[in-house]
Amino acid sequence: MAKLSVNVDHIATIRQARGVAEPDPVAAAVIAELAGADGITIHLREDRRHIQDRDVEILRQTIKTRLNLEMALTDEMVAIALKTLPDSVTFVPEGRHELTTEGGLDVMLMQSTLRQKISLLKQAGIIVSLFIEPDIEQIKASHKVGADYMEIHTGKYCEASTEAERNEQLRRIELAISAARKLGLGINAGHGLDYRNITAVVALPGIEEFNIGHSIVARASLVGMERAVVDMLALVK
Ligand code: PXP
């Protein structure tokens, strides 16, 4: 059965919009866990637009499930991860002007930096995942640089505007799962998944965990965090 890690970044986005203390992603994480979430994901961006360093520190102390820290491939972020020791780190590409993470990592291009940073994190007992497009070359490269997991970027599938395009993107994800399985690479998935489009992805066997943020926080803003997480868990499991 697949797992659900709830991304609470956008609770922090609402807080930062006012520059006040509420709503607190730490409280959101507690409620998500009580509702049955298998883990909590946060993205500490270099520009600190939503999650703050204080959130990472407090969440590390309070989370009872697993903390997945998404971050850019920088020395600053690796130092923070080595200090706070999340259960897992997911390396993501980061652009200052993007609204959200737009594409997957180019693992081939950053092989030597990745190899070195993955090794440092793994020595500290942290599981390392790479956020990549469902592309065979990127999957092979992820395995080569020593990643434990890949997280399949589901954005193109979620944005598909026709049935044919949607099926083509699902097929790419299916092939990616099979390639990763052969290599022994763990498989997570996320980005753009919501209460409607997730069903077809859940139907593909092999994905261990889904990382979902925006759609859960959007529903939570109307019906509450507990209900939003329970509704998503019902689809993921
Ligand atoms: N996985 C990764 C690596 C991401 O960067 C994001 C966005 O922060 C997500 C999953 C969650 O995407 P969404 O907010 O669209 O559910």
Tab-separated table of C-alpha atoms and ligand atoms in Angstrom, residues 7 9-10 41-43 45 50 68 70 90-93 100-102 131 151-154 189-194 210-216, ligand 1:
chain	number	residue	atom	x	y	z
A	7	ASN	CA	3.684	18.875	2.193
A	9	ASP	CA	4.759	24.524	2.686
A	10	HIS	CA	1.626	26.421	1.749
A	41	THR	CA	7.417	17.105	3.684
A	42	ILE	CA	8.773	20.654	3.678
A	43	HIS	CA	10.835	22.588	1.156
A	45	ARG	CA	13.851	27.348	-0.232
A	50	HIS	CA	7.481	29.929	2.958
A	68	ASN	CA	11.307	14.666	4.306
A	70	GLU	CA	13.215	19.108	-0.007
A	90	THR	CA	14.908	15.189	-1.652
A	91	PHE	CA	17.128	17.262	-3.910
A	92	VAL	CA	15.110	19.521	-6.193
A	93	PRO	CA	16.102	22.149	-8.763
A	100	THR	CA	6.807	26.240	-7.636
A	101	THR	CA	9.431	23.620	-8.615
A	102	GLU	CA	9.112	23.591	-12.397
A	131	PHE	CA	13.302	14.719	-7.994
A	151	GLU	CA	10.799	11.054	-6.925
A	152	ILE	CA	8.991	11.037	-10.249
A	153	HIS	CA	7.929	14.541	-11.286
A	154	THR	CA	4.252	14.062	-12.140
A	189	ALA	CA	6.080	10.569	-6.887
A	190	GLY	CA	4.631	14.034	-6.660
A	191	HIS	CA	3.837	17.477	-8.003
A	192	GLY	CA	0.453	18.686	-9.155
A	193	LEU	CA	-1.414	15.630	-7.871
A	194	ASP	CA	-4.966	16.271	-6.680
A	210	PHE	CA	3.261	10.287	-2.737
A	211	ASN	CA	4.333	13.805	-1.756
A	212	ILE	CA	1.326	16.078	-2.020
A	213	GLY	CA	0.981	19.688	-0.930
A	214	HIS	CA	-1.077	22.222	-2.841
A	215	SER	CA	-4.284	20.252	-3.345
A	216	ILE	CA	-4.378	19.133	0.308
B	1	PXP	N1	7.446	16.917	-4.688
B	1	PXP	C1	8.368	17.883	-4.897
B	1	PXP	C2	9.784	17.465	-5.091
B	1	PXP	C3	8.017	19.240	-4.912
B	1	PXP	O1	8.960	20.179	-5.110
B	1	PXP	C4	6.672	19.596	-4.681
B	1	PXP	C5	6.279	21.035	-4.658
B	1	PXP	O2	6.847	21.643	-3.549
B	1	PXP	C6	5.749	18.556	-4.435
B	1	PXP	C7	6.153	17.232	-4.477
B	1	PXP	C8	4.319	18.840	-4.114
B	1	PXP	O3	3.675	19.398	-5.197
B	1	PXP	P1	2.208	19.951	-5.022
B	1	PXP	O4	2.273	21.102	-4.062
B	1	PXP	O5	1.832	20.366	-6.402
B	1	PXP	O6	1.368	18.833	-4.481
